Structure formats: C-alpha cells, structure tokens
Amino acid sequence: MTDSDTKVEPEAEPTAEEASRIDRRKVLIGGAAGAAVVAAGAWALTNDTKRKEVVTEVVAKRVDKVPIDDPDSSNWSKASAATIALDVQNMAAPMKAKPFVPTVEVKSLHDGTSIAFRIEWVDTERNELTVPCDGFRDSCAVLLLPKTENLGARIMGTAAEPATLLHWKADWQLDVDKGFQDLEVAFPNTAFDYYPPITQPGDPIERPDVVIPDSYEAVEGKVPGTVWLPGYHVGNPISNAKKTSSVEKLLAKGFGTAMTQATQDAVGKGVWADGSWKVVLAKPLAASDDLETALTPGSTYSMAVAVWAGAENDTGGRKSPGRDLLTLRLERG
Amino acid sequence: MPRTSIYKRPEDGIVLVDQERCRGYRVCFEACPYKKVFYNHVTRISEKCLFCFPAVEQGILPRCMRNCIGKIRTFGHVGTPETAREDNPVDFLVHFRKVGLPLYPQFGTEPNVYYVPPVHVSSEPFLKMMFGPGAPKAIETYRNAMEGGDKELLGVLLLNVSSDRIISKFKIENDQAIGWDDSGEEVARVPLKEPTMVRPAYDGALSAYRYNIT
C-alpha cells in the first residue's frame, strides 16, 4: 500500500454519505501514528459487523439486471445483507490458524439469466501484486454445490459432486484495470536482453523490439518464443498476460483439485476503498461446462465463501473459509 | 505439495513442476531445503530445473553437465543398494566407493543428487552436518584415488562427461577407462594418465622462443 493509494482529498462539497466515508478514511489513515490508527479503525469496523447477526442463508434477490461489474451499484441496496462468520482452515495444508477477519458481508442478486454475489470485508492493507516472490494477493471466492446441507461444501466438493468455484483475484483485477503488471513493476531497475517480456499496445515503456510472445519470433524457426514463458505457453490462466476478467471459474473435487474451466464466463469487479474490499463475482445461472452447478430461480443450493489476505501471505489452503454450511436461495421470478 | 503439481517421472526419476497445475502458491518454494524451486515473476508460477529431460530421453547428458569446464557433474541411473551394479559409474560412486553422498540426509528427503564432499573443508562437524557421517571417509577415498591408489575410482571420475552420451557401464582395461551407453555402444575411452609433452622453450627451426601454455 502506498500513500498515493489512500490520500484522496474531496474536491467538491461532500454529500452526507461521502462525508461519513471521508471521516472513516481519516480515522483509518490520518495522523502520524497511522499504523496504530489503522488498527483501531479495523477493530471498530469488525466490531461493527460483529454486532450484526450471523446467518447461514444467502438470498439472491430477483432484479431486472444484476450489476455484474459494479460493486457500488444502487441495485445492491435491494439485496439483503448476510453476515457470514469465517473460521480457521485446519483440514488441508497449508493451514490457517486464525481467520483474517471474523465476518464478511455477502449479498446476492439474480436476473433470471445471471447471478452475482458481492462480498465485502475489512482489509486495511491492499495487496494486489504477485510479481515479487513475497507478493501475495487479496482474493475471495464463492463455492456452489447442488442441494442444501451439502457437506462437500466443507471440502471443496467431492468426486461425485464437484463444486463450482468463482475466484476473484486482486492481481487479476489490477491486470484488467491497468494492463499486465510485468517485471518492472516489482523491479524498476531490471535489465534484460533476450527474455521475452510481455508488453501490450500502449505500454508506457518504450521497448520497440519486444511484443507479446504469441508473435515473438520463433527460435530457429522451430518453436514459438512462448516456450521461454512455460506457464503462458501451456495456457495456465495464472500466467495469461491478456486477462479479460478478474474472476476465474473453476471446478473442484476436493482439496487441492481445483481446475480452471474451459468456458471462462465468470465476471466481476473488486474495488478497495476505506480499508475494505467490495467484490462482485458473477456467472450465468446456466451451466456452460460439464459438472458445473447450474442454478434455477426458486431453488436452493449449498454455498461457501472464503477470503484470502495478501498481508498474511494467504494462498491456496491458507485462507479464511466460512464457518457454517450456507444455503443459497434464489428468489422466484 | 498442496496441488501435487510436483511429480516424479517414473521412467527416469526426474522431478518436474507441472506448468499447467501450478498456481503459484509458493509453498514448495518456501519449503524446499535445497532451494530448487524458483518463482517466475512473469508467469507468476513456480519452475525448477528440468534436468534437460528432452536430452536425457535421447541418452544425452543435461546441458549444465556438458558445458561444465570442470566436468564436475554426472548423471545416470542409481540402483538401490541391493540392485547396485559395480560396473555402473553412478552405482560405483554411491554404493561401492561411497564417495557420492546425499546432501542433508538427516532431512529424510532421500535426495537423488549426490555430492563428493569438498576436500579442502577442514571442519569435520560441518562436513558431517552437510553430507552425513560418511563424509570424512569419502574424502579419504577420493584423495587415495587422486594419488593413484584406486584406478577404478580414478577411471570413473575421468570418464565424467568425456562424452555427451550418458554412460551406464564402465570398465578399466590397460590403464584406460572405457564407457558404454545404454545401447552398448562404446562412447568414451580415456587414459588414466594423460600423456604430456614438454617442448623446448627455443624452437630452432623457426628461430623463435615460445611459451608452454598447457
């Protein structure tokens, strides 16, 4: 987190809502003893959510159109907020001994075609870069399974009933918003002569001789230049430099089995403000891949949520999953 | 590792990070006692040395071994103690002369990379910590071979990267070390003692002085 991320001054006379936000921001970042105040702010916010009743049902309200890429859309006020308790992850390595935050707030909307979830949680440190070795991203996920009380939701699905996952990643969001974050983001003074860097049209750095590896000149005319970026070459979505969505759709048959899906039709948007992430994750109700959980208005399903904190090096199983078995109910219509 | 992205090839024991499965958790990167896995900042997933498996599949030594000026590495199949063959160079080094020792055996990782301990390190506790209790004996065995007391060991060491081909069988004959590859073809033959020639500093034919360089 840099100062430039947080020092936002209002230009015009703020509305009441904005004023309250700005006040909170001042509490969060103001003053010389910034770190201590940030911690106090986080405590105040988490205590605020603690006072809300923890529930185990998420209701997807029917609206005309779901705001699939806008966490601040006014449509979200039509959804009922569910406060979901988070827990430790002590079933599979790497584990997490203490949840990053005690609760998250989950809202859901559907429009008969698509369903969207909005997850909001307190995270005073924004972590979006995975370029450095010690850079871990903030992220969150929604898991969907057929039937209610489905114990597979505890273990990321089973071979018999695979779970559909929507996984939003802060570094992907940054790639989508600002273009691929290449090596020089983490290492501004780095120099290389033959390693094919991934650049994009409009790249602010002048590098006339380099292009996206797809068209990188083949070595001795036999293999494409992408072989020097193995993850990219084999189509690993983590290594994809040309991201179009910050949400990945996966299928899992238990811990450690999550696999990206052929049809990447999940979308979303995450916005960090005032020491909190607000993230929308959305997908079509209908299943577009084999074994994907298809959703029908008027029906109920099992779901789960999880949050990863880059500040605590969270990754993979090192996450804060939901404590209770959650039910997802889609309103009729 | 969490996603079992790391796997060992049954045909040759080469360990690889599956570039399709890895999601860049960096758990293996953090845990590896040998620091073998590294994180690719651009692809955001982890990679490791792949032992030049396309070369190995053709019976050719990995590139770092072929390019090494000191020819300090070699590669081959290592048997279990009960199946070890005395005419297999790697078995000979590891199981018979026991000069090839695992690094940090106390970690219990049963590594398949073996090291001849450094002969100029004087701290015995340090050597034992790195290579186990057999380290001092291995150094003694190695020194003995260098001083001409063990023709077989000297021969195996001289055969190291004397060919690009992976040598799977050797024999010492007439003060020569001979190496064969898996197909039974002779791929290397080296004298145990390299012939040397000393030229006079002054070349009368050319009426010139010259330096002996090697």
Coordinates of C-alpha atoms in Angstrom, one line a residue:
Chain A
M1 CA 0.0 0.0 0.0
T2 CA 1.3 3.4 -0.9
D3 CA 0.4 6.8 0.3
S4 CA -0.9 7.6 -3.1
D5 CA -3.5 4.9 -2.7
T6 CA -5.1 6.3 0.3
K7 CA -4.6 10.1 0.3
V8 CA -7.7 11.1 -1.5
E9 CA -9.0 14.6 -0.9
P10 CA -12.6 15.6 -1.7
E11 CA -12.8 18.2 -4.4
A12 CA -16.4 19.2 -4.0
E13 CA -18.7 19.6 -1.0
P14 CA -19.3 16.0 0.1
T15 CA -22.7 14.5 0.4
A16 CA -23.7 13.0 3.8
E17 CA -22.7 9.6 2.6
E18 CA -19.4 10.8 1.3
A19 CA -18.8 12.8 4.4
S20 CA -19.2 9.7 6.6
R21 CA -16.9 7.8 4.2
I22 CA -14.2 10.5 4.3
D23 CA -14.5 10.7 8.1
R24 CA -13.9 7.0 8.3
R25 CA -10.9 7.3 5.9
K26 CA -9.4 10.0 8.1
V27 CA -9.8 7.6 11.0
L28 CA -8.1 4.9 9.0
I29 CA -5.2 6.8 7.6
G30 CA -4.9 10.1 9.2
G31 CA -2.2 11.3 11.6
A32 CA 1.5 10.4 12.1
A33 CA 0.6 7.3 14.1
G34 CA -1.0 5.9 11.0
A35 CA -0.5 2.2 11.7
A36 CA -2.0 2.4 15.2
V37 CA -5.0 4.3 13.9
V38 CA -5.5 2.0 11.1
A39 CA -5.6 -0.9 13.5
A40 CA -8.1 0.9 15.7
G41 CA -10.2 1.6 12.6
A42 CA -10.2 -2.0 11.6
W43 CA -11.2 -3.0 15.1
A44 CA -14.1 -0.6 15.0
L45 CA -15.3 -1.8 11.7
T46 CA -15.0 -5.5 12.6
N47 CA -16.9 -4.8 15.9
D48 CA -19.5 -3.1 13.9
T49 CA -20.0 -6.2 11.8
K50 CA -19.9 -8.4 14.9
R51 CA -22.9 -6.7 16.2
K52 CA -24.9 -7.9 13.2
E53 CA -26.5 -11.3 13.5
V54 CA -24.5 -14.1 11.8
V55 CA -26.7 -16.0 9.4
T56 CA -26.4 -19.2 7.3
E57 CA -28.7 -18.3 4.4
V58 CA -27.9 -16.1 1.4
V59 CA -30.9 -15.0 -0.6
A60 CA -30.4 -14.0 -4.2
K61 CA -33.0 -11.3 -4.8
R62 CA -34.6 -11.0 -8.3
V63 CA -33.8 -7.8 -10.0
D64 CA -34.2 -6.6 -13.6
K65 CA -30.4 -6.6 -14.3
V66 CA -27.6 -7.7 -12.0
P67 CA -24.7 -5.3 -11.7
I68 CA -22.1 -7.8 -12.7
D69 CA -19.2 -5.4 -12.7
D70 CA -20.2 -2.7 -10.3
P71 CA -19.8 -3.3 -6.5
D72 CA -21.2 0.2 -5.8
S73 CA -24.3 -0.1 -7.9
S74 CA -27.5 1.1 -6.2
N75 CA -29.0 -2.2 -7.1
W76 CA -27.1 -3.8 -4.3
S77 CA -29.2 -1.9 -1.8
K78 CA -32.1 -4.1 -3.0
A79 CA -30.3 -7.2 -1.8
S80 CA -30.4 -8.4 1.8
A81 CA -27.0 -8.4 3.5
A82 CA -25.9 -11.7 5.1
T83 CA -23.2 -11.6 7.7
I84 CA -21.2 -14.7 7.3
A85 CA -18.8 -15.9 10.0
L86 CA -15.3 -17.0 8.9
D87 CA -13.2 -19.7 10.5
V88 CA -9.8 -21.3 10.6
Q89 CA -8.7 -23.7 7.8
N90 CA -7.3 -26.7 9.6
M91 CA -8.2 -29.6 7.2
A92 CA -5.5 -29.4 4.5
A93 CA -2.1 -27.9 4.2
P94 CA -1.2 -25.1 4.0
M95 CA -3.5 -24.2 7.0
K96 CA -4.6 -21.0 8.6
A97 CA -4.8 -20.9 12.4
K98 CA -6.9 -17.7 12.7
P99 CA -9.4 -16.2 10.3
F100 CA -8.2 -13.0 8.8
V101 CA -11.5 -11.2 9.7
P102 CA -14.3 -12.6 11.9
T103 CA -17.0 -12.0 9.3
V104 CA -17.8 -10.9 5.8
E105 CA -20.9 -9.4 4.4
V106 CA -22.4 -11.3 1.4
K107 CA -25.2 -10.0 -0.9
S108 CA -26.6 -11.7 -3.9
L109 CA -28.8 -10.8 -6.9
H110 CA -30.1 -12.6 -9.9
D111 CA -32.0 -11.5 -13.0
G112 CA -33.1 -14.9 -14.3
T113 CA -30.0 -15.1 -16.5
S114 CA -27.1 -14.3 -14.3
I115 CA -26.3 -14.4 -10.6
A116 CA -24.0 -12.1 -8.8
F117 CA -22.5 -12.1 -5.3
R118 CA -21.0 -9.2 -3.6
I119 CA -18.5 -9.9 -0.8
E120 CA -17.3 -7.1 1.5
W121 CA -14.7 -7.4 4.1
V122 CA -12.3 -5.3 6.1
D123 CA -8.8 -5.3 4.9
T124 CA -6.7 -2.2 5.7
E125 CA -3.8 -3.4 3.6
R126 CA -4.4 -3.6 -0.1
N127 CA -2.3 -6.4 -1.7
E128 CA -2.5 -6.7 -5.4
L129 CA 0.9 -7.6 -6.7
T130 CA 2.1 -11.2 -7.2
V131 CA 5.1 -10.2 -9.2
P132 CA 7.6 -10.3 -6.3
C133 CA 8.4 -13.6 -4.6
D134 CA 6.9 -12.4 -1.4
G135 CA 3.9 -10.7 -3.0
F136 CA 0.6 -12.4 -2.3
R137 CA -2.8 -11.2 -3.4
D138 CA -6.0 -10.4 -1.7
S139 CA -8.8 -12.5 -3.1
C140 CA -12.2 -14.1 -2.3
A141 CA -14.2 -16.9 -3.7
V142 CA -17.7 -18.3 -3.8
L143 CA -18.3 -22.1 -3.9
L144 CA -21.6 -23.5 -5.3
L145 CA -22.9 -27.0 -4.9
P146 CA -26.3 -28.7 -5.6
K147 CA -28.7 -29.4 -2.7
T148 CA -28.6 -27.9 0.7
E149 CA -26.7 -29.1 3.7
N150 CA -24.2 -30.5 1.3
L151 CA -21.1 -31.5 3.3
G152 CA -19.0 -31.3 0.2
A153 CA -19.0 -27.6 0.7
R154 CA -16.6 -28.1 3.6
I155 CA -14.0 -29.9 1.5
M156 CA -14.3 -28.1 -1.9
G157 CA -16.6 -30.7 -3.4
T158 CA -16.2 -34.4 -4.0
A159 CA -15.6 -36.6 -7.0
A160 CA -19.2 -37.5 -7.1
E161 CA -20.4 -33.9 -6.7
P162 CA -17.8 -31.4 -7.8
A163 CA -18.0 -27.8 -6.6
T164 CA -18.2 -24.8 -8.9
L165 CA -15.9 -22.0 -7.8
L166 CA -15.8 -18.4 -8.6
H167 CA -12.4 -16.9 -7.6
W168 CA -11.7 -13.2 -7.7
K169 CA -8.1 -12.2 -7.5
A170 CA -6.8 -8.7 -6.8
D171 CA -3.8 -9.1 -9.1
W172 CA -6.0 -10.1 -12.0
Q173 CA -8.2 -7.1 -11.2
L174 CA -5.1 -4.9 -11.5
D175 CA -4.1 -6.6 -14.8
V176 CA -7.6 -5.9 -16.1
D177 CA -7.7 -2.3 -14.9
K178 CA -4.2 -1.2 -15.6
G179 CA -2.7 -3.7 -18.0
F180 CA -0.4 -6.6 -17.4
Q181 CA 1.9 -6.0 -14.4
D182 CA 5.3 -7.0 -15.8
L183 CA 8.7 -7.5 -14.2
E184 CA 9.5 -3.8 -14.0
V185 CA 6.6 -3.2 -11.6
A186 CA 8.4 -5.0 -8.9
F187 CA 12.0 -4.4 -10.2
P188 CA 12.1 -1.0 -11.8
N189 CA 15.8 -1.1 -12.5
T190 CA 15.8 -4.6 -14.0
A191 CA 17.5 -5.1 -17.3
F192 CA 17.2 -8.0 -19.7
D193 CA 18.2 -8.6 -23.3
Y194 CA 16.7 -11.8 -24.6
Y195 CA 14.0 -12.8 -22.1
P196 CA 10.7 -12.1 -23.9
P197 CA 8.8 -9.7 -21.7
I198 CA 5.1 -9.4 -22.1
T199 CA 4.1 -6.0 -23.4
Q200 CA 0.8 -4.6 -24.7
P201 CA -0.1 -1.9 -27.1
G202 CA 0.1 1.4 -25.4
D203 CA 2.7 0.2 -22.9
P204 CA 4.2 3.3 -21.4
I205 CA 7.7 1.9 -21.5
E206 CA 9.4 2.2 -24.9
R207 CA 10.6 -1.2 -26.0
P208 CA 10.3 -1.3 -29.7
D209 CA 11.8 -4.7 -30.2
V210 CA 9.5 -6.7 -27.9
V211 CA 6.0 -7.8 -28.4
I212 CA 3.5 -10.2 -26.8
P213 CA 5.1 -13.7 -27.0
D214 CA 2.4 -15.0 -29.3
S215 CA 4.1 -13.3 -32.2
Y216 CA 7.6 -13.5 -30.7
E217 CA 10.0 -14.7 -33.4
A218 CA 10.5 -18.4 -33.3
V219 CA 13.8 -19.8 -32.2
E220 CA 15.5 -21.2 -35.3
G221 CA 12.0 -21.3 -36.8
K222 CA 11.1 -24.4 -34.9
V223 CA 9.4 -23.4 -31.6
P224 CA 7.5 -20.3 -30.7
G225 CA 9.1 -17.8 -28.3
T226 CA 6.4 -18.5 -25.7
V227 CA 8.4 -21.6 -24.7
W228 CA 10.5 -19.2 -22.6
L229 CA 7.4 -18.5 -20.6
P230 CA 6.3 -22.1 -19.9
G231 CA 3.2 -21.2 -17.9
Y232 CA 2.0 -18.9 -20.7
H233 CA 2.9 -21.5 -23.3
V234 CA 0.8 -24.3 -21.8
G235 CA -2.2 -22.0 -21.3
N236 CA -2.1 -21.7 -17.5
P237 CA -4.6 -19.0 -16.7
I238 CA -2.4 -17.6 -13.9
S239 CA 0.2 -16.9 -16.5
N240 CA -2.1 -15.3 -19.0
A241 CA -1.0 -11.8 -19.7
K242 CA -4.1 -10.8 -21.6
K243 CA -6.7 -11.1 -18.9
T244 CA -10.3 -10.1 -19.6
S245 CA -11.9 -11.0 -16.3
S246 CA -10.8 -10.7 -12.7
V247 CA -12.9 -13.8 -11.8
E248 CA -11.9 -17.3 -12.7
K249 CA -14.4 -20.2 -12.9
L250 CA -13.0 -23.4 -11.5
L251 CA -14.3 -26.9 -10.7
A252 CA -13.0 -28.8 -7.6
K253 CA -13.4 -32.4 -6.5
G254 CA -11.9 -31.9 -3.1
F255 CA -8.9 -30.1 -1.6
G256 CA -6.1 -29.4 -4.0
T257 CA -8.1 -30.4 -7.1
A258 CA -9.4 -27.0 -8.3
M259 CA -9.0 -26.8 -12.1
T260 CA -9.8 -23.9 -14.3
Q261 CA -12.7 -24.4 -16.7
A262 CA -12.9 -24.4 -20.5
T263 CA -15.6 -21.7 -20.6
Q264 CA -14.5 -18.7 -18.7
D265 CA -17.8 -16.9 -18.4
A266 CA -17.4 -15.6 -14.8
V267 CA -17.0 -11.9 -14.5
G268 CA -16.7 -9.4 -11.6
K269 CA -15.0 -6.4 -10.2
G270 CA -13.3 -5.7 -7.0
V271 CA -12.9 -2.2 -5.5
W272 CA -10.8 -1.3 -2.5
A273 CA -11.8 1.8 -0.5
D274 CA -11.9 2.9 3.0
G275 CA -10.0 -0.1 4.2
S276 CA -12.4 -2.6 2.8
W277 CA -12.7 -4.7 -0.3
K278 CA -16.0 -4.8 -2.1
V279 CA -16.0 -7.5 -4.7
V280 CA -18.6 -8.7 -7.2
L281 CA -18.4 -12.2 -8.6
A282 CA -21.0 -13.2 -11.2
K283 CA -21.8 -16.1 -13.6
P284 CA -24.6 -17.2 -15.8
L285 CA -27.3 -19.2 -14.0
A286 CA -27.0 -22.0 -16.6
A287 CA -24.0 -24.3 -16.6
S288 CA -21.7 -23.8 -19.5
D289 CA -19.2 -26.6 -18.6
D290 CA -19.6 -30.2 -17.7
L291 CA -20.3 -30.8 -14.0
E292 CA -20.8 -27.1 -13.3
T293 CA -23.5 -26.3 -10.7
A294 CA -26.5 -24.9 -12.7
L295 CA -28.8 -22.6 -10.8
T296 CA -32.6 -22.2 -11.2
P297 CA -34.7 -19.4 -9.7
G298 CA -36.9 -20.7 -6.9
S299 CA -34.4 -23.4 -5.8
T300 CA -31.9 -23.7 -3.0
Y301 CA -28.2 -24.8 -3.1
S302 CA -25.2 -25.1 -0.9
M303 CA -22.6 -22.4 -1.0
A304 CA -19.4 -21.3 0.8
V305 CA -17.2 -18.3 0.8
A306 CA -13.6 -17.7 1.6
V307 CA -11.3 -14.8 1.9
W308 CA -7.5 -14.6 1.3
A309 CA -5.4 -11.8 2.8
G310 CA -2.2 -11.0 0.9
A311 CA -0.9 -9.2 4.0
E312 CA -0.8 -12.6 5.8
N313 CA 0.7 -14.4 2.8
D314 CA -2.6 -16.3 2.2
T315 CA -2.6 -18.6 -0.8
G316 CA -4.3 -21.9 -1.7
G317 CA -5.5 -23.6 1.5
R318 CA -4.1 -20.7 3.7
K319 CA -7.4 -18.9 3.7
S320 CA -10.3 -17.9 5.9
P321 CA -13.3 -20.1 4.9
G322 CA -16.9 -19.7 6.1
R323 CA -17.6 -21.3 9.4
D324 CA -21.1 -22.6 8.7
L325 CA -22.8 -24.5 5.9
L326 CA -24.5 -21.9 3.9
T327 CA -27.7 -22.1 1.9
L328 CA -28.2 -20.1 -1.2
R329 CA -31.8 -19.5 -2.1
L330 CA -32.7 -17.9 -5.5
E331 CA -35.9 -15.9 -5.4
R332 CA -38.5 -17.0 -8.0
G333 CA -39.2 -14.9 -11.0
Chain B
M1 CA 2.6 -30.1 -2.1
P2 CA -1.0 -28.8 -1.9
R3 CA -1.9 -29.3 -5.5
T4 CA 0.5 -32.1 -6.3
S5 CA 1.9 -30.0 -9.1
I6 CA 5.3 -31.5 -8.5
Y7 CA 5.7 -35.0 -9.8
K8 CA 8.4 -37.6 -10.3
R9 CA 8.7 -39.2 -13.7
P10 CA 8.6 -43.0 -13.2
E11 CA 10.8 -43.7 -16.2
D12 CA 13.8 -41.7 -15.1
G13 CA 13.1 -40.2 -11.7
I14 CA 13.3 -36.6 -13.0
V15 CA 11.1 -34.3 -10.8
L16 CA 9.1 -31.6 -12.6
V17 CA 6.7 -28.8 -11.7
D18 CA 3.6 -29.3 -13.8
Q19 CA 3.2 -25.9 -15.5
E20 CA -0.5 -26.5 -16.1
R21 CA -1.3 -27.4 -12.5
C22 CA 0.9 -24.9 -10.6
R23 CA -0.9 -21.9 -9.3
G24 CA 2.0 -20.0 -7.8
Y25 CA 1.2 -20.7 -4.1
R26 CA 5.0 -20.7 -3.4
V27 CA 4.6 -23.3 -0.7
C28 CA 7.2 -25.6 -2.3
F29 CA 9.4 -22.6 -2.9
E30 CA 9.3 -21.8 0.8
A31 CA 9.7 -25.4 1.9
C32 CA 12.4 -26.8 -0.3
P33 CA 15.5 -27.4 1.7
Y34 CA 17.6 -27.4 -1.4
K35 CA 16.2 -24.2 -2.8
K36 CA 15.4 -26.0 -6.1
V37 CA 12.1 -24.3 -6.9
F38 CA 12.1 -20.7 -8.0
Y39 CA 9.2 -18.3 -8.8
N40 CA 8.8 -16.9 -12.2
H41 CA 7.8 -13.3 -11.7
V42 CA 6.4 -13.0 -15.2
T43 CA 4.3 -16.2 -15.4
R44 CA 3.6 -16.0 -11.6
I45 CA 4.0 -19.7 -11.1
S46 CA 7.0 -21.8 -10.0
E47 CA 9.5 -23.6 -12.0
K48 CA 12.6 -25.8 -11.3
C49 CA 15.5 -27.3 -13.1
L50 CA 14.0 -29.9 -15.5
F51 CA 17.2 -31.9 -15.8
C52 CA 17.1 -31.3 -19.6
F53 CA 14.7 -34.2 -19.8
P54 CA 14.4 -33.9 -23.7
A55 CA 18.2 -34.6 -23.8
V56 CA 18.1 -37.3 -21.2
E57 CA 15.3 -39.0 -23.1
Q58 CA 17.8 -39.3 -26.0
G59 CA 20.6 -40.6 -23.8
I60 CA 22.4 -37.3 -23.7
L61 CA 23.7 -35.6 -20.6
P62 CA 21.9 -32.4 -19.3
R63 CA 23.4 -29.2 -20.7
C64 CA 24.9 -27.9 -17.5
M65 CA 27.0 -31.1 -17.3
R66 CA 28.1 -30.9 -20.9
N67 CA 29.1 -27.3 -20.7
C68 CA 30.9 -27.5 -17.4
I69 CA 34.6 -26.8 -17.8
G70 CA 35.5 -28.7 -14.7
K71 CA 33.2 -31.6 -15.7
I72 CA 32.1 -31.8 -12.1
R73 CA 28.6 -33.4 -12.6
T74 CA 27.5 -36.6 -14.0
F75 CA 24.2 -38.3 -14.4
G76 CA 22.9 -41.8 -14.6
H77 CA 20.7 -44.4 -13.1
V78 CA 21.3 -45.2 -9.4
G79 CA 20.2 -48.6 -8.2
T80 CA 19.0 -49.5 -4.7
P81 CA 21.8 -50.9 -2.5
E82 CA 20.7 -54.5 -3.3
T83 CA 20.5 -54.0 -7.1
A84 CA 23.6 -51.8 -7.5
R85 CA 25.9 -52.8 -10.3
E86 CA 29.6 -52.3 -9.7
D87 CA 30.2 -51.5 -13.4
N88 CA 27.6 -48.7 -13.4
P89 CA 29.5 -45.4 -12.8
V90 CA 26.9 -43.9 -10.5
D91 CA 26.3 -47.0 -8.5
F92 CA 30.1 -47.4 -8.2
L93 CA 30.4 -43.8 -6.8
V94 CA 27.4 -44.1 -4.5
H95 CA 27.1 -47.7 -3.4
F96 CA 30.6 -49.2 -3.8
R97 CA 33.2 -46.4 -3.1
K98 CA 30.6 -44.3 -1.2
V99 CA 32.2 -41.0 -2.4
G100 CA 28.9 -39.8 -3.6
L101 CA 26.9 -38.7 -0.6
P102 CA 23.4 -37.2 -0.2
L103 CA 23.1 -33.6 0.9
Y104 CA 21.5 -33.2 4.3
P105 CA 20.5 -36.8 4.7
Q106 CA 19.0 -36.0 8.1
F107 CA 16.1 -34.2 6.4
G108 CA 14.8 -37.6 5.3
T109 CA 14.1 -36.4 1.8
E110 CA 16.1 -39.2 0.3
P111 CA 17.6 -37.0 -2.4
N112 CA 18.9 -38.5 -5.6
V113 CA 21.5 -35.9 -6.2
Y114 CA 24.8 -37.0 -4.6
Y115 CA 27.9 -35.0 -3.9
V116 CA 31.6 -35.7 -3.5
P117 CA 32.3 -33.7 -0.3
P118 CA 34.7 -30.8 -0.7
V119 CA 38.2 -32.0 0.1
H120 CA 39.5 -28.6 1.3
V121 CA 36.9 -28.1 4.0
S122 CA 38.7 -28.8 7.3
S123 CA 35.7 -28.7 9.7
E124 CA 34.6 -32.3 10.2
P125 CA 31.4 -31.4 12.1
F126 CA 30.4 -29.2 9.2
L127 CA 31.1 -31.8 6.6
K128 CA 29.1 -34.4 8.6
M129 CA 26.2 -32.0 9.0
M130 CA 26.1 -31.5 5.3
F131 CA 26.8 -35.0 4.0
G132 CA 26.4 -37.3 6.9
P133 CA 28.8 -39.5 8.9
G134 CA 30.5 -40.9 5.8
A135 CA 31.9 -37.5 4.7
P136 CA 35.5 -37.9 6.1
K137 CA 35.8 -41.4 4.7
A138 CA 34.6 -40.2 1.3
I139 CA 37.3 -37.6 1.2
E140 CA 39.9 -40.1 2.2
T141 CA 38.7 -42.4 -0.6
Y142 CA 38.8 -39.6 -3.1
R143 CA 42.3 -38.4 -2.1
N144 CA 43.5 -42.0 -2.4
A145 CA 42.2 -42.3 -6.0
M146 CA 43.8 -38.9 -6.9
E147 CA 47.1 -40.2 -5.6
G148 CA 46.9 -43.3 -7.8
G149 CA 45.8 -45.7 -5.2
D150 CA 42.4 -46.6 -6.8
K151 CA 42.5 -47.0 -10.6
E152 CA 38.8 -47.8 -10.8
L153 CA 37.6 -44.7 -9.0
L154 CA 40.1 -42.5 -10.9
G155 CA 38.8 -44.0 -14.1
V156 CA 35.1 -43.3 -13.3
L157 CA 35.9 -39.7 -12.4
L158 CA 37.9 -39.3 -15.6
L159 CA 35.0 -40.7 -17.7
N160 CA 32.8 -38.0 -16.3
V161 CA 31.4 -36.1 -19.3
S162 CA 34.1 -37.5 -21.6
S163 CA 31.2 -38.0 -23.9
D164 CA 27.8 -36.2 -24.4
R165 CA 26.2 -39.6 -24.0
I166 CA 25.1 -40.9 -20.6
I167 CA 27.5 -43.7 -19.6
S168 CA 25.8 -46.6 -18.0
K169 CA 28.6 -49.1 -17.9
F170 CA 32.4 -48.8 -17.5
K171 CA 35.5 -50.9 -17.3
I172 CA 39.2 -50.3 -16.6
E173 CA 41.5 -52.0 -19.1
N174 CA 45.1 -51.5 -19.9
D175 CA 45.2 -48.3 -17.9
Q176 CA 42.3 -46.9 -19.9
A177 CA 38.8 -46.2 -18.7
I178 CA 36.1 -47.3 -21.2
G179 CA 32.5 -46.1 -21.1
W180 CA 29.4 -47.6 -22.8
D181 CA 26.0 -46.1 -23.2
D182 CA 22.7 -47.9 -22.7
S183 CA 22.7 -49.3 -26.2
G184 CA 26.0 -51.0 -25.5
E185 CA 28.0 -48.6 -27.8
E186 CA 31.4 -47.5 -26.6
V187 CA 31.1 -43.8 -26.2
A188 CA 34.3 -42.8 -24.3
R189 CA 37.8 -44.2 -23.8
V190 CA 40.3 -42.1 -21.7
P191 CA 43.8 -42.9 -20.4
L192 CA 44.2 -43.0 -16.7
K193 CA 47.2 -40.8 -17.1
E194 CA 47.1 -38.1 -19.8
P195 CA 50.3 -38.1 -22.0
T196 CA 52.3 -35.0 -21.5
M197 CA 54.8 -33.4 -23.9
V198 CA 57.3 -30.8 -22.9
R199 CA 58.5 -28.6 -25.8
P200 CA 61.8 -26.8 -25.6
A201 CA 61.4 -23.0 -25.0
Y202 CA 63.5 -22.3 -28.0
D203 CA 62.4 -23.5 -31.4
G204 CA 65.5 -23.8 -33.6
A205 CA 63.6 -24.4 -36.8
L206 CA 61.7 -21.2 -36.6
S207 CA 64.3 -19.5 -34.6
A208 CA 61.7 -18.4 -32.1
Y209 CA 61.1 -18.6 -28.3
R210 CA 57.7 -19.8 -27.2
Y211 CA 55.7 -20.3 -24.1
N212 CA 54.4 -23.6 -22.9
I213 CA 50.8 -22.9 -22.2
T214 CA 49.4 -26.3 -21.4

